[in-house]
Amino acid sequence: MNKVYIKHSVVPKLRRFTPWVYANEIDSNKEEFQSGEVVALFSKKDGFLGTAYVNPKCAIFARVLSFGKEEIGKKFFHNRIKNAIKKREALLNVSNSVRLIHSEADFLPGLIVDKYGENLAIQINTAGMEVYRELIISTLKQFLNPTWMVEKSDLHSREIEGLEDKNGTLFGEPCVQFELKENGLRFLVDIEDAQKTGFYLDQRKNRSICAQYIKENDKVLDLCCNAGGFGIYALHAGAKECVFVDASDSAIEQTKANLEHNELVSESLHVNDVFTFLKEQKYKNSFDMVIIDPPSFAKTKEQAVGAKRGFKHLLMESTKAVKDGGLIGFFSCSHHVGRKELLDIAMEVSHDVKVQYVLLEQMQQDSDHPCLINASASFYLNGLLLRVEK
Ligand SMILES: C[S@@+](CC[C@H](N)C(=O)[O-])C[C@H]1O[C@@H](n2cnc3c(N)ncnc32)[C@H](O)[C@@H]1O
């Protein structure tokens, strides 16, 4: 196994189990290594630090597979996958659909596996994981015996890694409308064609938290609703009315199907850009709860400034739309706009619109998408539940 020497200043970071080494943090010539090659990380002074795979095309040059001297093969993947599955057992009482493998947080960087009942959706996001594709698929088959396994490896990160997208059935019979059960509600999921691996599993706990605040006859606005998750929870909890908005046709179609599937009703579903919609509607003191759950406006650090402007605008308009004493669920799914940035934006809007916000809940992604304390990028989903005092 080839050795990669890292700069002395980076040693403490690895000793704290941070799993990434950037290209500018190494003392070796990165061009000497192959994409996906497994290497031993060394410091000239401190010796062996870990086993990683590398990609000379990427800003993140090395992703740590193990801080020990493990052989990266059948036994390694067998143990890692078995442990990840075991950690999700309790959550399967809440839903039949959970994330089984969450990349670095399950010590398998670049690999995502979501379980939808007897079906599995997988994403391989790096050249390093791509090397082990067959081993990963056969191990998942051995442990879970899925009826259908579908690949949805189409994230932008694959292009950066020098990989082409890979989508479609790996084996088994495709399940077109899977019935996802979550906290007593049922959602139809078109696993292959829907966004993400099919459903926003990471918002499961937050849908439930927000629904706990719903009162009989409340009026709710679900902005960027996707398949209707937050609004459907709210209607089920007693809300009288929910307005759903999403830019995607198929997301609104799925919301309609999900309302019907849960015997709930809404007459107000809109395929529209959220900014245009709020401008056209000019709502004032109309809702008891507004959910703002936009896509990741900031995929890179450079995009964060523009993204914050977008978040600020959405919070301002939602604040006008909500009643005095009403609630706003304010979410960001990009770590570049994290909890601190959401709080800063709320402070600015509080000043500009002259309202007070009382923070009721701080939310994050559900526990099947865990965060690694020493990898700040893994804290990617943040939410505030704010009460608006006008
Ligand atoms: C993070 S998801 C919402 C997840 C949803 N709240 C749930 O619980 O499943 C973001 C949604 O925003 C939608 N979207 C993206 N850009 C939009 C825009 N400019 N206006 C309205 N919706 C948009 C996407 O189609 C996607 O469904």
Short mmCIF file of C-alpha atoms and ligand atoms in Angstrom, two decimals:
data_model
loop_
_atom_site.label_atom_id
_atom_site.label_comp_id
_atom_site.label_asym_id
_atom_site.label_seq_id
_atom_site.Cartn_x
_atom_site.Cartn_y
_atom_site.Cartn_z
CA MET A 1 0.00 0.00 0.00
CA ASN A 2 1.37 3.42 -0.96
CA LYS A 3 1.97 6.02 1.73
CA VAL A 4 0.67 9.59 1.66
CA TYR A 5 2.59 11.98 3.89
CA ILE A 6 0.51 14.68 5.45
CA LYS A 7 1.68 18.01 6.83
CA HIS A 8 2.59 18.06 10.47
CA SER A 9 0.01 20.77 11.20
CA VAL A 10 -2.76 18.39 10.08
CA VAL A 11 -1.87 15.63 12.57
CA PRO A 12 -4.06 16.98 15.44
CA LYS A 13 -7.06 17.07 13.11
CA LEU A 14 -6.62 13.36 12.32
CA ARG A 15 -5.99 12.51 15.95
CA ARG A 16 -9.44 14.03 16.62
CA PHE A 17 -10.90 11.66 14.01
CA THR A 18 -11.67 14.24 11.33
CA PRO A 19 -12.13 11.99 8.30
CA TRP A 20 -11.00 14.33 5.48
CA VAL A 21 -7.57 15.46 4.28
CA TYR A 22 -7.53 18.32 1.74
CA ALA A 23 -5.15 18.40 -1.24
CA ASN A 24 -3.25 21.35 0.30
CA GLU A 25 -2.69 19.41 3.52
CA ILE A 26 -0.37 16.77 2.08
CA ASP A 27 3.40 16.63 1.69
CA SER A 28 3.29 14.04 -1.14
CA ASN A 29 2.81 14.66 -4.86
CA LYS A 30 -0.89 13.99 -5.40
CA GLU A 31 -0.40 13.20 -9.10
CA GLU A 32 1.42 9.99 -8.12
CA PHE A 33 -1.83 8.46 -6.89
CA GLN A 34 -4.76 6.88 -8.73
CA SER A 35 -8.41 7.87 -8.22
CA GLY A 36 -9.88 5.52 -5.64
CA GLU A 37 -6.53 4.10 -4.51
CA VAL A 38 -6.32 2.96 -0.88
CA VAL A 39 -3.32 4.45 0.94
CA ALA A 40 -1.77 4.62 4.39
CA LEU A 41 -1.73 8.13 5.84
CA PHE A 42 1.58 8.97 7.49
CA SER A 43 3.21 11.86 9.23
CA LYS A 44 7.03 12.02 9.01
CA LYS A 45 7.17 12.70 12.74
CA ASP A 46 4.19 10.75 14.13
CA GLY A 47 4.10 7.72 11.82
CA PHE A 48 0.89 5.91 10.82
CA LEU A 49 -2.37 7.87 11.16
CA GLY A 50 -4.99 5.95 9.22
CA THR A 51 -6.13 4.12 6.10
CA ALA A 52 -7.89 6.19 3.44
CA TYR A 53 -8.85 6.26 -0.20
CA VAL A 54 -7.74 9.18 -2.35
CA ASN A 55 -8.74 11.11 -5.43
CA PRO A 56 -6.18 13.54 -6.93
CA LYS A 57 -9.00 15.28 -8.88
CA CYS A 58 -10.75 16.49 -5.72
CA ALA A 59 -10.19 19.23 -3.15
CA ILE A 60 -10.81 16.55 -0.51
CA PHE A 61 -7.82 14.41 -1.44
CA ALA A 62 -8.24 11.61 1.13
CA ARG A 63 -11.26 10.22 2.98
CA VAL A 64 -10.43 8.07 5.97
CA LEU A 65 -11.82 4.54 5.99
CA SER A 66 -10.19 3.53 9.25
CA PHE A 67 -8.01 5.14 11.90
CA GLY A 68 -6.52 1.68 12.44
CA LYS A 69 -4.49 -0.68 10.25
CA GLU A 70 -7.49 -2.55 8.84
CA GLU A 71 -7.37 -4.39 5.55
CA ILE A 72 -10.01 -2.83 3.28
CA GLY A 73 -11.80 -5.87 1.90
CA LYS A 74 -14.63 -8.30 2.52
CA LYS A 75 -14.34 -8.39 6.32
CA PHE A 76 -14.14 -4.59 6.56
CA PHE A 77 -17.31 -4.00 4.51
CA HIS A 78 -19.10 -6.89 6.20
CA ASN A 79 -18.50 -5.40 9.67
CA ARG A 80 -19.19 -1.79 8.75
CA ILE A 81 -22.47 -2.61 6.96
CA LYS A 82 -23.62 -5.01 9.69
CA ASN A 83 -23.00 -2.38 12.41
CA ALA A 84 -24.78 0.37 10.48
CA ILE A 85 -27.89 -1.79 9.98
CA LYS A 86 -27.96 -2.77 13.65
CA LYS A 87 -27.92 0.89 14.76
CA ARG A 88 -31.20 1.54 12.88
CA GLU A 89 -33.23 -1.26 14.46
CA ALA A 90 -35.09 0.97 16.96
CA LEU A 91 -36.07 3.48 14.28
CA LEU A 92 -37.80 0.75 12.30
CA ASN A 93 -40.56 0.94 14.95
CA VAL A 94 -41.28 4.51 13.78
CA SER A 95 -41.03 3.97 10.02
CA ASN A 96 -40.61 1.16 7.49
CA SER A 97 -38.12 3.41 5.67
CA VAL A 98 -34.78 4.50 7.11
CA ARG A 99 -31.31 5.47 6.01
CA LEU A 100 -29.13 2.43 6.74
CA ILE A 101 -25.76 3.87 5.75
CA HIS A 102 -24.93 7.57 6.03
CA SER A 103 -21.49 7.91 4.53
CA GLU A 104 -18.74 9.21 6.91
CA ALA A 105 -21.05 8.98 9.93
CA ASP A 106 -21.16 5.20 9.38
CA PHE A 107 -17.44 5.12 8.56
CA LEU A 108 -18.15 4.36 4.90
CA PRO A 109 -17.37 7.70 3.19
CA GLY A 110 -19.19 8.17 -0.11
CA LEU A 111 -21.84 5.49 0.44
CA ILE A 112 -25.56 6.09 1.06
CA VAL A 113 -28.06 3.24 1.46
CA ASP A 114 -31.75 3.85 2.16
CA LYS A 115 -34.22 1.09 2.99
CA TYR A 116 -37.78 1.44 1.73
CA GLY A 117 -39.42 -1.66 3.18
CA GLU A 118 -37.99 -4.62 1.28
CA ASN A 119 -36.36 -2.32 -1.30
CA LEU A 120 -32.96 -0.62 -1.18
CA ALA A 121 -31.86 2.60 -2.90
CA ILE A 122 -28.10 3.12 -3.03
CA GLN A 123 -25.84 6.02 -3.95
CA ILE A 124 -22.10 5.68 -4.54
CA ASN A 125 -20.65 9.17 -4.54
CA THR A 126 -16.87 8.76 -4.75
CA ALA A 127 -14.26 6.97 -6.85
CA GLY A 128 -12.99 5.29 -3.67
CA MET A 129 -16.34 3.65 -2.97
CA GLU A 130 -16.89 2.85 -6.63
CA VAL A 131 -13.96 0.40 -6.41
CA TYR A 132 -15.95 -1.69 -3.92
CA ARG A 133 -19.34 -1.54 -5.72
CA GLU A 134 -19.71 -5.33 -6.24
CA LEU A 135 -18.64 -6.13 -2.69
CA ILE A 136 -21.08 -3.56 -1.28
CA ILE A 137 -23.99 -4.88 -3.38
CA SER A 138 -23.30 -8.53 -2.51
CA THR A 139 -22.94 -7.74 1.22
CA LEU A 140 -26.25 -5.82 1.27
CA LYS A 141 -27.86 -8.74 -0.58
CA GLN A 142 -26.48 -11.20 1.94
CA PHE A 143 -27.70 -9.24 5.01
CA LEU A 144 -31.03 -7.90 3.79
CA ASN A 145 -32.12 -10.02 0.84
CA PRO A 146 -33.92 -7.05 -0.80
CA THR A 147 -36.58 -7.68 -3.43
CA TRP A 148 -35.38 -4.69 -5.48
CA MET A 149 -32.16 -2.71 -5.41
CA VAL A 150 -32.02 0.55 -7.34
CA GLU A 151 -29.04 2.82 -7.84
CA LYS A 152 -29.42 6.62 -7.76
CA SER A 153 -25.80 7.71 -8.10
CA ASP A 154 -26.40 11.08 -9.73
CA LEU A 155 -25.09 13.69 -7.31
CA HIS A 156 -22.93 16.50 -8.66
CA SER A 157 -20.08 15.14 -6.51
CA ARG A 158 -19.67 12.24 -8.99
CA GLU A 159 -18.73 14.68 -11.75
CA ILE A 160 -16.09 16.24 -9.48
CA GLU A 161 -14.79 12.74 -8.75
CA GLY A 162 -14.51 12.06 -12.51
CA LEU A 163 -17.38 9.55 -12.50
CA GLU A 164 -20.45 9.28 -14.72
CA ASP A 165 -23.95 9.08 -13.25
CA LYS A 166 -25.31 5.58 -12.66
CA ASN A 167 -29.04 5.12 -12.26
CA GLY A 168 -31.47 2.26 -12.48
CA THR A 169 -32.31 -1.21 -11.28
CA LEU A 170 -29.41 -3.34 -10.07
CA PHE A 171 -31.63 -6.37 -9.59
CA GLY A 172 -35.24 -7.29 -8.82
CA GLU A 173 -38.61 -5.99 -9.88
CA PRO A 174 -39.09 -2.17 -9.63
CA CYS A 175 -41.59 -0.94 -7.06
CA VAL A 176 -43.38 2.03 -8.65
CA GLN A 177 -45.44 3.43 -5.75
CA PHE A 178 -43.96 2.21 -2.49
CA GLU A 179 -46.08 2.80 0.60
CA LEU A 180 -43.86 4.46 3.19
CA LYS A 181 -45.26 4.36 6.73
CA GLU A 182 -44.08 7.00 9.17
CA ASN A 183 -45.54 7.89 12.57
CA GLY A 184 -48.93 6.46 11.59
CA LEU A 185 -49.07 8.30 8.24
CA ARG A 186 -48.68 6.76 4.80
CA PHE A 187 -46.83 8.29 1.87
CA LEU A 188 -46.61 6.95 -1.67
CA VAL A 189 -43.04 7.11 -2.95
CA ASP A 190 -41.86 6.78 -6.51
CA ILE A 191 -38.39 5.69 -5.41
CA GLU A 192 -36.78 5.72 -8.84
CA ASP A 193 -38.12 9.04 -10.16
CA ALA A 194 -38.55 11.17 -7.03
CA GLN A 195 -35.92 13.57 -5.66
CA LYS A 196 -33.16 12.25 -3.33
CA THR A 197 -33.39 8.48 -2.96
CA GLY A 198 -37.20 8.86 -3.01
CA PHE A 199 -38.28 10.73 0.11
CA TYR A 200 -36.91 13.32 2.55
CA LEU A 201 -36.30 10.77 5.30
CA ASP A 202 -34.03 13.27 7.11
CA GLN A 203 -37.04 15.50 8.01
CA ARG A 204 -39.02 12.67 9.69
CA LYS A 205 -38.43 13.80 13.27
CA ASN A 206 -38.95 17.50 12.41
CA ARG A 207 -42.29 16.82 10.72
CA SER A 208 -43.33 15.20 13.97
CA ILE A 209 -41.96 18.02 16.18
CA CYS A 210 -43.80 20.70 14.18
CA ALA A 211 -47.05 18.68 14.17
CA GLN A 212 -47.00 18.64 17.99
CA TYR A 213 -47.63 22.40 17.94
CA ILE A 214 -50.70 22.19 15.69
CA LYS A 215 -54.04 23.14 17.24
CA GLU A 216 -57.51 22.21 16.07
CA ASN A 217 -58.56 24.31 13.02
CA ASP A 218 -55.12 25.81 12.39
CA LYS A 219 -54.26 27.13 8.95
CA VAL A 220 -50.86 26.07 7.59
CA LEU A 221 -48.65 27.13 4.68
CA ASP A 222 -46.18 24.45 3.53
CA LEU A 223 -43.56 26.14 1.32
CA CYS A 224 -41.35 23.82 -0.76
CA CYS A 225 -43.56 20.96 0.36
CA ASN A 226 -42.16 18.20 -1.89
CA ALA A 227 -44.52 15.21 -1.32
CA GLY A 228 -46.49 17.17 1.30
CA GLY A 229 -44.74 15.84 4.41
CA PHE A 230 -45.09 18.74 6.88
CA GLY A 231 -48.58 19.79 5.71
CA ILE A 232 -49.96 16.25 5.80
CA TYR A 233 -48.65 15.78 9.34
CA ALA A 234 -50.33 19.09 10.26
CA LEU A 235 -53.70 18.16 8.72
CA HIS A 236 -53.53 14.79 10.48
CA ALA A 237 -52.85 16.62 13.77
CA GLY A 238 -56.04 18.68 13.40
CA ALA A 239 -55.23 21.61 11.14
CA LYS A 240 -58.27 22.71 9.14
CA GLU A 241 -56.46 23.87 6.03
CA CYS A 242 -53.06 23.64 4.40
CA VAL A 243 -51.72 25.48 1.37
CA PHE A 244 -49.01 23.49 -0.44
CA VAL A 245 -46.39 25.07 -2.74
CA ASP A 246 -43.58 23.45 -4.71
CA ALA A 247 -41.83 24.28 -7.98
CA SER A 248 -41.97 20.67 -9.11
CA ASP A 249 -45.02 19.31 -10.93
CA SER A 250 -44.37 15.77 -9.84
CA ALA A 251 -43.90 16.82 -6.18
CA ILE A 252 -47.37 18.45 -6.19
CA GLU A 253 -48.86 15.40 -7.95
CA GLN A 254 -47.33 13.24 -5.24
CA THR A 255 -48.74 15.58 -2.55
CA LYS A 256 -52.23 15.15 -4.07
CA ALA A 257 -51.83 11.37 -4.06
CA ASN A 258 -50.60 11.43 -0.46
CA LEU A 259 -53.51 13.59 0.74
CA GLU A 260 -55.94 11.14 -0.82
CA HIS A 261 -54.04 8.16 0.54
CA ASN A 262 -54.43 9.53 4.08
CA GLU A 263 -58.06 10.60 3.53
CA LEU A 264 -57.12 14.27 3.99
CA VAL A 265 -58.22 17.23 1.89
CA SER A 266 -56.65 20.41 0.56
CA GLU A 267 -58.05 22.58 -2.21
CA SER A 268 -54.92 24.68 -2.37
CA LEU A 269 -51.96 23.06 -4.14
CA HIS A 270 -49.66 25.22 -6.27
CA VAL A 271 -46.90 24.40 -8.71
CA ASN A 272 -44.95 27.64 -8.45
CA ASP A 273 -41.63 29.19 -7.57
CA VAL A 274 -41.88 30.05 -3.88
CA PHE A 275 -40.61 33.62 -4.35
CA THR A 276 -43.12 34.33 -7.14
CA PHE A 277 -45.91 32.69 -5.16
CA LEU A 278 -45.33 34.84 -2.06
CA LYS A 279 -45.07 37.98 -4.20
CA GLU A 280 -48.38 37.22 -5.92
CA GLN A 281 -50.31 36.22 -2.80
CA LYS A 282 -49.23 39.06 -0.49
CA TYR A 283 -50.51 37.12 2.55
CA LYS A 284 -50.98 39.11 5.78
CA ASN A 285 -51.67 37.58 9.21
CA SER A 286 -53.26 34.54 7.55
CA PHE A 287 -51.55 31.40 8.93
CA ASP A 288 -51.00 29.70 12.29
CA MET A 289 -47.91 27.93 10.98
CA VAL A 290 -45.62 28.42 7.99
CA ILE A 291 -42.99 25.86 6.99
CA ILE A 292 -40.01 27.08 4.94
CA ASP A 293 -38.01 24.08 3.70
CA PRO A 294 -36.21 25.15 0.51
CA PRO A 295 -33.59 23.16 -1.42
CA SER A 296 -29.91 23.63 -0.70
CA PHE A 297 -29.49 27.16 -2.12
CA ALA A 298 -25.78 27.06 -1.15
CA LYS A 299 -23.93 24.03 -2.47
CA THR A 300 -20.60 25.83 -2.07
CA LYS A 301 -19.19 28.41 0.36
CA GLU A 302 -19.21 30.98 -2.47
CA GLN A 303 -22.97 30.59 -2.93
CA ALA A 304 -23.71 31.21 0.76
CA VAL A 305 -24.10 35.00 0.43
CA GLY A 306 -26.79 34.74 -2.27
CA ALA A 307 -28.43 31.89 -0.38
CA LYS A 308 -28.69 33.95 2.81
CA ARG A 309 -30.47 36.69 0.84
CA GLY A 310 -32.97 34.07 -0.37
CA PHE A 311 -33.53 32.75 3.17
CA LYS A 312 -33.98 36.28 4.49
CA HIS A 313 -36.60 37.08 1.87
CA LEU A 314 -38.50 33.86 2.62
CA LEU A 315 -38.47 34.54 6.37
CA MET A 316 -39.64 38.14 5.85
CA GLU A 317 -42.57 37.13 3.64
CA SER A 318 -43.51 34.22 5.93
CA THR A 319 -43.42 36.54 8.93
CA LYS A 320 -45.92 38.82 7.23
CA ALA A 321 -48.05 35.81 6.29
CA VAL A 322 -48.20 34.34 9.81
CA LYS A 323 -50.63 35.55 12.51
CA ASP A 324 -49.47 37.21 15.72
CA GLY A 325 -48.34 34.32 17.95
CA GLY A 326 -48.09 31.98 14.95
CA LEU A 327 -45.16 29.66 14.25
CA ILE A 328 -42.51 29.42 11.54
CA GLY A 329 -40.48 26.26 10.87
CA PHE A 330 -37.36 27.69 9.20
CA PHE A 331 -35.05 25.07 7.65
CA SER A 332 -31.79 24.99 5.72
CA CYS A 333 -30.32 21.80 4.28
CA SER A 334 -26.91 23.26 3.51
CA HIS A 335 -24.15 23.35 6.13
CA HIS A 336 -23.00 26.63 4.54
CA VAL A 337 -26.18 28.15 5.97
CA GLY A 338 -26.15 26.43 9.34
CA ARG A 339 -27.84 27.05 12.69
CA LYS A 340 -25.81 30.17 13.46
CA GLU A 341 -26.60 31.69 10.05
CA LEU A 342 -30.34 30.93 10.45
CA LEU A 343 -30.30 32.67 13.85
CA ASP A 344 -28.41 35.65 12.37
CA ILE A 345 -30.96 35.92 9.54
CA ALA A 346 -33.81 35.79 12.07
CA MET A 347 -32.17 38.59 14.06
CA GLU A 348 -31.92 40.77 10.93
CA VAL A 349 -35.54 40.12 9.93
CA SER A 350 -36.68 40.76 13.49
CA HIS A 351 -35.13 44.24 13.17
CA ASP A 352 -36.40 44.92 9.65
CA VAL A 353 -40.01 43.73 10.11
CA LYS A 354 -40.22 44.79 13.76
CA VAL A 355 -41.32 41.51 15.29
CA GLN A 356 -39.85 39.39 18.06
CA TYR A 357 -39.04 35.74 17.46
CA VAL A 358 -39.18 33.32 20.35
CA LEU A 359 -37.16 30.16 19.70
CA LEU A 360 -39.19 27.06 20.63
CA GLU A 361 -37.14 24.27 19.03
CA GLN A 362 -33.75 23.78 17.39
CA MET A 363 -33.96 20.94 14.92
CA GLN A 364 -31.53 18.82 12.93
CA GLN A 365 -31.63 15.79 10.65
CA ASP A 366 -33.14 12.61 12.12
CA SER A 367 -30.89 10.08 13.87
CA ASP A 368 -30.52 7.74 10.89
CA HIS A 369 -28.56 10.61 9.25
CA PRO A 370 -26.14 11.19 12.16
CA CYS A 371 -23.58 13.98 12.43
CA LEU A 372 -19.88 13.42 13.08
CA ILE A 373 -18.70 15.89 15.70
CA ASN A 374 -15.40 16.47 13.90
CA ALA A 375 -16.84 16.90 10.42
CA SER A 376 -18.82 20.14 10.40
CA ALA A 377 -20.20 19.45 6.92
CA SER A 378 -22.15 16.54 8.39
CA PHE A 379 -24.35 19.04 10.32
CA TYR A 380 -26.14 19.76 7.08
CA LEU A 381 -29.80 20.08 8.10
CA ASN A 382 -30.77 22.75 10.60
CA GLY A 383 -34.12 24.15 11.59
CA LEU A 384 -35.60 26.68 13.99
CA LEU A 385 -39.17 26.66 15.21
CA LEU A 386 -39.94 30.32 15.88
CA ARG A 387 -42.98 31.90 17.51
CA VAL A 388 -43.70 35.29 16.00
CA GLU A 389 -44.70 38.05 18.43
CA LYS A 390 -46.00 40.98 16.42
C1 LIG B 1 -35.91 20.04 1.05
S1 LIG B 1 -37.18 19.68 -0.09
C2 LIG B 1 -38.62 19.78 0.89
C3 LIG B 1 -38.90 18.53 1.69
C4 LIG B 1 -40.26 18.48 2.31
N1 LIG B 1 -40.49 19.60 3.21
C5 LIG B 1 -40.49 17.17 3.05
O1 LIG B 1 -40.70 17.17 4.27
O2 LIG B 1 -40.44 16.13 2.39
C6 LIG B 1 -37.19 21.11 -1.06
C7 LIG B 1 -38.30 21.21 -2.10
O3 LIG B 1 -38.21 22.50 -2.70
C8 LIG B 1 -38.65 22.41 -4.04
N2 LIG B 1 -38.14 23.62 -4.72
C9 LIG B 1 -36.91 23.84 -5.25
N3 LIG B 1 -36.80 25.11 -5.70
C10 LIG B 1 -38.00 25.69 -5.46
C11 LIG B 1 -38.52 26.99 -5.71
N4 LIG B 1 -37.76 27.94 -6.27
N5 LIG B 1 -39.79 27.24 -5.35
C12 LIG B 1 -40.56 26.28 -4.78
N6 LIG B 1 -40.11 25.05 -4.52
C13 LIG B 1 -38.86 24.76 -4.84
C14 LIG B 1 -38.11 21.10 -4.52
O4 LIG B 1 -38.88 20.63 -5.61
C15 LIG B 1 -38.24 20.24 -3.25
O5 LIG B 1 -39.42 19.50 -3.32
#
